[in-house]
Amino acid sequence: MGIHRAQLVGYLKDTVTLLESSPHYEWGNSGACNCGHLAQVMTGHHKADLHRWALERDGDWTETARSYCENSGLPIDQVIDVMLSKGLQLEDIRHIEYLSHPDVLARIPGRSSLRHNQREDVILYFRAWAELLEQEGVTWEARRMLPQDRVAVHDSIPEPERG
């Protein structure tokens, strides 16, 4: 197992621990969602900072990964730089937000899909992914997201009341 792979397993397990102990999980908050929790563990940044930086771009982590530019100077791109340097690929970020990588889902008996915005399902996904990466002889490859991998994206930041 390569160093990035071994590190990634550790980050996934630490994220499970954080998700189990954190009182704050919110899929619509870029610092407290699926990727947000992993980013907290991988970068050491606070969820509030991650959320604020993500708001500099439109969309969720999937859109942020799609718009990623290593030379932009944006803090959220610097966060992604760190995550990529520690073993993730951009497609992994997209799959994390929707819990959609088919190889990870195949490791969860009786579950061909997960609810992307439910803490318990996120924990199942990260555990299954860590187990998959720990398995000898398994090659990890980020897969392109297909249209059927996506769920409807809802803007989760409420609009201010207009009176």
PDB file of C-alpha atoms in Angstrom:
ATOM      1  CA  MET A   1       0.000   0.000   0.000  1.00  0.00           C
ATOM      2  CA  GLY A   2       1.523   3.323  -1.076  1.00  0.00           C
ATOM      3  CA  ILE A   3       2.013   6.160   1.354  1.00  0.00           C
ATOM      4  CA  HIS A   4      -0.869   8.208  -0.031  1.00  0.00           C
ATOM      5  CA  ARG A   5      -3.137   5.190   0.160  1.00  0.00           C
ATOM      6  CA  ALA A   6      -2.130   4.410   3.759  1.00  0.00           C
ATOM      7  CA  GLN A   7      -2.539   8.081   4.698  1.00  0.00           C
ATOM      8  CA  LEU A   8      -5.926   8.212   3.008  1.00  0.00           C
ATOM      9  CA  VAL A   9      -7.109   5.204   5.035  1.00  0.00           C
ATOM     10  CA  GLY A  10      -6.084   7.046   8.195  1.00  0.00           C
ATOM     11  CA  TYR A  11      -7.894  10.199   7.127  1.00  0.00           C
ATOM     12  CA  LEU A  12     -11.048   8.240   6.318  1.00  0.00           C
ATOM     13  CA  LYS A  13     -10.989   6.507   9.708  1.00  0.00           C
ATOM     14  CA  ASP A  14     -10.332   9.796  11.502  1.00  0.00           C
ATOM     15  CA  THR A  15     -13.248  11.347   9.611  1.00  0.00           C
ATOM     16  CA  VAL A  16     -15.504   8.517  10.801  1.00  0.00           C
ATOM     17  CA  THR A  17     -14.421   9.291  14.367  1.00  0.00           C
ATOM     18  CA  LEU A  18     -15.119  12.987  13.834  1.00  0.00           C
ATOM     19  CA  LEU A  19     -18.543  12.274  12.323  1.00  0.00           C
ATOM     20  CA  GLU A  20     -19.439   9.983  15.222  1.00  0.00           C
ATOM     21  CA  SER A  21     -18.406  12.531  17.834  1.00  0.00           C
ATOM     22  CA  SER A  22     -19.312  15.841  16.204  1.00  0.00           C
ATOM     23  CA  PRO A  23     -22.634  17.362  17.172  1.00  0.00           C
ATOM     24  CA  HIS A  24     -22.668  19.266  13.882  1.00  0.00           C
ATOM     25  CA  TYR A  25     -23.348  17.498  10.593  1.00  0.00           C
ATOM     26  CA  GLU A  26     -25.073  19.445   7.866  1.00  0.00           C
ATOM     27  CA  TRP A  27     -24.910  18.419   4.228  1.00  0.00           C
ATOM     28  CA  GLY A  28     -25.664  21.944   3.070  1.00  0.00           C
ATOM     29  CA  ASN A  29     -22.744  23.459   4.991  1.00  0.00           C
ATOM     30  CA  SER A  30     -19.479  23.113   3.079  1.00  0.00           C
ATOM     31  CA  GLY A  31     -17.531  22.853   6.309  1.00  0.00           C
ATOM     32  CA  ALA A  32     -19.800  20.323   8.027  1.00  0.00           C
ATOM     33  CA  CYS A  33     -20.892  18.093   5.129  1.00  0.00           C
ATOM     34  CA  ASN A  34     -19.343  14.898   3.774  1.00  0.00           C
ATOM     35  CA  CYS A  35     -16.338  16.601   2.140  1.00  0.00           C
ATOM     36  CA  GLY A  36     -16.254  19.256   4.826  1.00  0.00           C
ATOM     37  CA  HIS A  37     -15.621  16.713   7.559  1.00  0.00           C
ATOM     38  CA  LEU A  38     -12.891  15.026   5.516  1.00  0.00           C
ATOM     39  CA  ALA A  39     -11.367  18.434   4.716  1.00  0.00           C
ATOM     40  CA  GLN A  40     -11.330  19.286   8.434  1.00  0.00           C
ATOM     41  CA  VAL A  41      -9.358  16.117   9.115  1.00  0.00           C
ATOM     42  CA  MET A  42      -7.005  16.453   6.140  1.00  0.00           C
ATOM     43  CA  THR A  43      -6.240  20.155   6.528  1.00  0.00           C
ATOM     44  CA  GLY A  44      -6.887  21.008  10.165  1.00  0.00           C
ATOM     45  CA  HIS A  45      -9.081  23.943   9.144  1.00  0.00           C
ATOM     46  CA  HIS A  46     -12.219  24.760  11.115  1.00  0.00           C
ATOM     47  CA  LYS A  47     -15.600  24.030   9.534  1.00  0.00           C
ATOM     48  CA  ALA A  48     -16.560  27.711   9.596  1.00  0.00           C
ATOM     49  CA  ASP A  49     -13.477  28.652   7.572  1.00  0.00           C
ATOM     50  CA  LEU A  50     -14.091  25.886   5.046  1.00  0.00           C
ATOM     51  CA  HIS A  51     -17.684  26.992   4.612  1.00  0.00           C
ATOM     52  CA  ARG A  52     -16.752  30.664   4.229  1.00  0.00           C
ATOM     53  CA  TRP A  53     -14.070  29.861   1.647  1.00  0.00           C
ATOM     54  CA  ALA A  54     -16.412  27.570  -0.296  1.00  0.00           C
ATOM     55  CA  LEU A  55     -18.949  30.382  -0.562  1.00  0.00           C
ATOM     56  CA  GLU A  56     -16.446  32.297  -2.696  1.00  0.00           C
ATOM     57  CA  ARG A  57     -17.517  29.891  -5.447  1.00  0.00           C
ATOM     58  CA  ASP A  58     -21.003  28.833  -6.467  1.00  0.00           C
ATOM     59  CA  GLY A  59     -22.227  25.348  -5.700  1.00  0.00           C
ATOM     60  CA  ASP A  60     -21.317  22.444  -3.483  1.00  0.00           C
ATOM     61  CA  TRP A  61     -18.035  20.499  -3.308  1.00  0.00           C
ATOM     62  CA  THR A  62     -18.830  18.824  -6.625  1.00  0.00           C
ATOM     63  CA  GLU A  63     -18.994  22.183  -8.356  1.00  0.00           C
ATOM     64  CA  THR A  64     -15.976  23.424  -6.410  1.00  0.00           C
ATOM     65  CA  ALA A  65     -13.941  20.415  -7.576  1.00  0.00           C
ATOM     66  CA  ARG A  66     -15.141  20.953 -11.132  1.00  0.00           C
ATOM     67  CA  SER A  67     -14.047  24.627 -10.957  1.00  0.00           C
ATOM     68  CA  TYR A  68     -10.772  23.861  -9.156  1.00  0.00           C
ATOM     69  CA  CYS A  69      -7.736  25.796 -10.363  1.00  0.00           C
ATOM     70  CA  GLU A  70      -4.428  25.220  -8.629  1.00  0.00           C
ATOM     71  CA  ASN A  71      -3.272  28.740  -9.486  1.00  0.00           C
ATOM     72  CA  SER A  72      -6.400  30.669  -8.491  1.00  0.00           C
ATOM     73  CA  GLY A  73      -5.132  31.721  -5.083  1.00  0.00           C
ATOM     74  CA  LEU A  74      -8.573  31.048  -3.613  1.00  0.00           C
ATOM     75  CA  PRO A  75      -8.452  29.488  -0.145  1.00  0.00           C
ATOM     76  CA  ILE A  76     -10.855  26.695  -1.179  1.00  0.00           C
ATOM     77  CA  ASP A  77      -8.529  25.725  -4.033  1.00  0.00           C
ATOM     78  CA  GLN A  78      -5.652  25.665  -1.555  1.00  0.00           C
ATOM     79  CA  VAL A  79      -7.728  23.299   0.607  1.00  0.00           C
ATOM     80  CA  ILE A  80      -8.271  21.063  -2.417  1.00  0.00           C
ATOM     81  CA  ASP A  81      -4.512  21.241  -3.150  1.00  0.00           C
ATOM     82  CA  VAL A  82      -3.842  19.800   0.300  1.00  0.00           C
ATOM     83  CA  MET A  83      -6.500  17.097  -0.139  1.00  0.00           C
ATOM     84  CA  LEU A  84      -5.052  16.104  -3.517  1.00  0.00           C
ATOM     85  CA  SER A  85      -1.534  16.029  -2.089  1.00  0.00           C
ATOM     86  CA  LYS A  86      -2.755  13.563   0.545  1.00  0.00           C
ATOM     87  CA  GLY A  87      -4.189  11.003  -1.831  1.00  0.00           C
ATOM     88  CA  LEU A  88      -7.535  12.233  -3.130  1.00  0.00           C
ATOM     89  CA  GLN A  89      -8.378  12.828  -6.750  1.00  0.00           C
ATOM     90  CA  LEU A  90     -10.886  15.418  -7.951  1.00  0.00           C
ATOM     91  CA  GLU A  91     -13.369  12.696  -8.901  1.00  0.00           C
ATOM     92  CA  ASP A  92     -13.132  11.327  -5.348  1.00  0.00           C
ATOM     93  CA  ILE A  93     -14.330  14.690  -4.031  1.00  0.00           C
ATOM     94  CA  ARG A  94     -17.347  14.542  -6.322  1.00  0.00           C
ATOM     95  CA  HIS A  95     -18.171  10.986  -5.256  1.00  0.00           C
ATOM     96  CA  ILE A  96     -17.771  11.783  -1.554  1.00  0.00           C
ATOM     97  CA  GLU A  97     -20.399  14.475  -1.655  1.00  0.00           C
ATOM     98  CA  TYR A  98     -22.958  12.110  -3.184  1.00  0.00           C
ATOM     99  CA  LEU A  99     -21.653   8.812  -1.745  1.00  0.00           C
ATOM    100  CA  SER A 100     -21.618   7.434  -5.253  1.00  0.00           C
ATOM    101  CA  HIS A 101     -18.414   5.528  -6.086  1.00  0.00           C
ATOM    102  CA  PRO A 102     -19.629   2.104  -7.326  1.00  0.00           C
ATOM    103  CA  ASP A 103     -16.634   0.206  -5.898  1.00  0.00           C
ATOM    104  CA  VAL A 104     -17.263   1.624  -2.432  1.00  0.00           C
ATOM    105  CA  LEU A 105     -21.002   0.995  -2.636  1.00  0.00           C
ATOM    106  CA  ALA A 106     -20.321  -2.609  -3.681  1.00  0.00           C
ATOM    107  CA  ARG A 107     -18.628  -3.175  -0.301  1.00  0.00           C
ATOM    108  CA  ILE A 108     -21.772  -2.299   1.645  1.00  0.00           C
ATOM    109  CA  PRO A 109     -23.992  -5.390   1.714  1.00  0.00           C
ATOM    110  CA  GLY A 110     -27.608  -4.798   0.810  1.00  0.00           C
ATOM    111  CA  ARG A 111     -27.030  -1.154  -0.120  1.00  0.00           C
ATOM    112  CA  SER A 112     -26.660  -0.179  -3.751  1.00  0.00           C
ATOM    113  CA  SER A 113     -27.192   3.456  -2.868  1.00  0.00           C
ATOM    114  CA  LEU A 114     -26.890   5.633   0.187  1.00  0.00           C
ATOM    115  CA  ARG A 115     -28.593   8.804   1.319  1.00  0.00           C
ATOM    116  CA  HIS A 116     -25.934  11.395   0.620  1.00  0.00           C
ATOM    117  CA  ASN A 117     -27.137  13.758   3.339  1.00  0.00           C
ATOM    118  CA  GLN A 118     -27.418  11.318   6.247  1.00  0.00           C
ATOM    119  CA  ARG A 119     -24.557  11.099   8.743  1.00  0.00           C
ATOM    120  CA  GLU A 120     -25.004   7.344   9.263  1.00  0.00           C
ATOM    121  CA  ASP A 121     -24.717   6.670   5.532  1.00  0.00           C
ATOM    122  CA  VAL A 122     -21.640   8.902   5.264  1.00  0.00           C
ATOM    123  CA  ILE A 123     -20.029   6.874   8.048  1.00  0.00           C
ATOM    124  CA  LEU A 124     -20.872   3.623   6.230  1.00  0.00           C
ATOM    125  CA  TYR A 125     -19.358   4.998   3.024  1.00  0.00           C
ATOM    126  CA  PHE A 126     -16.090   6.158   4.630  1.00  0.00           C
ATOM    127  CA  ARG A 127     -15.703   2.862   6.515  1.00  0.00           C
ATOM    128  CA  ALA A 128     -16.314   0.825   3.353  1.00  0.00           C
ATOM    129  CA  TRP A 129     -13.849   2.967   1.413  1.00  0.00           C
ATOM    130  CA  ALA A 130     -11.155   2.549   4.078  1.00  0.00           C
ATOM    131  CA  GLU A 131     -11.716  -1.227   4.101  1.00  0.00           C
ATOM    132  CA  LEU A 132     -11.483  -1.311   0.317  1.00  0.00           C
ATOM    133  CA  LEU A 133      -8.190   0.608   0.338  1.00  0.00           C
ATOM    134  CA  GLU A 134      -6.767  -1.697   3.019  1.00  0.00           C
ATOM    135  CA  GLN A 135      -7.514  -4.802   0.994  1.00  0.00           C
ATOM    136  CA  GLU A 136      -4.393  -6.296  -0.568  1.00  0.00           C
ATOM    137  CA  GLY A 137      -4.228  -6.210  -4.337  1.00  0.00           C
ATOM    138  CA  VAL A 138      -7.050  -3.716  -4.797  1.00  0.00           C
ATOM    139  CA  THR A 139      -6.261  -0.887  -7.157  1.00  0.00           C
ATOM    140  CA  TRP A 140      -8.010   2.371  -6.357  1.00  0.00           C
ATOM    141  CA  GLU A 141      -9.073   4.413  -9.300  1.00  0.00           C
ATOM    142  CA  ALA A 142     -11.236   7.470  -9.267  1.00  0.00           C
ATOM    143  CA  ARG A 143     -14.099   7.011 -11.686  1.00  0.00           C
ATOM    144  CA  ARG A 144     -15.818   9.709 -13.636  1.00  0.00           C
ATOM    145  CA  MET A 145     -19.208  10.515 -12.237  1.00  0.00           C
ATOM    146  CA  LEU A 146     -21.989   9.480 -14.535  1.00  0.00           C
ATOM    147  CA  PRO A 147     -25.319  11.299 -14.768  1.00  0.00           C
ATOM    148  CA  GLN A 148     -27.021   8.515 -12.813  1.00  0.00           C
ATOM    149  CA  ASP A 149     -24.470   8.959  -9.987  1.00  0.00           C
ATOM    150  CA  ARG A 150     -25.757  12.452  -9.229  1.00  0.00           C
ATOM    151  CA  VAL A 151     -28.726  13.346  -7.172  1.00  0.00           C
ATOM    152  CA  ALA A 152     -30.593  16.587  -7.445  1.00  0.00           C
ATOM    153  CA  VAL A 153     -28.572  19.487  -6.098  1.00  0.00           C
ATOM    154  CA  HIS A 154     -30.528  21.798  -3.864  1.00  0.00           C
ATOM    155  CA  ASP A 155     -29.271  25.167  -2.774  1.00  0.00           C
ATOM    156  CA  SER A 156     -29.101  24.619   0.949  1.00  0.00           C
ATOM    157  CA  ILE A 157     -28.249  28.114   2.004  1.00  0.00           C
ATOM    158  CA  PRO A 158     -31.546  29.824   2.676  1.00  0.00           C
ATOM    159  CA  GLU A 159     -32.303  33.047   0.937  1.00  0.00           C
ATOM    160  CA  PRO A 160     -32.896  35.975   3.277  1.00  0.00           C
ATOM    161  CA  GLU A 161     -36.514  36.811   3.910  1.00  0.00           C
ATOM    162  CA  ARG A 162     -37.578  39.749   1.823  1.00  0.00           C
ATOM    163  CA  GLY A 163     -40.265  41.875   3.355  1.00  0.00           C
TER     164      GLY A 163
END
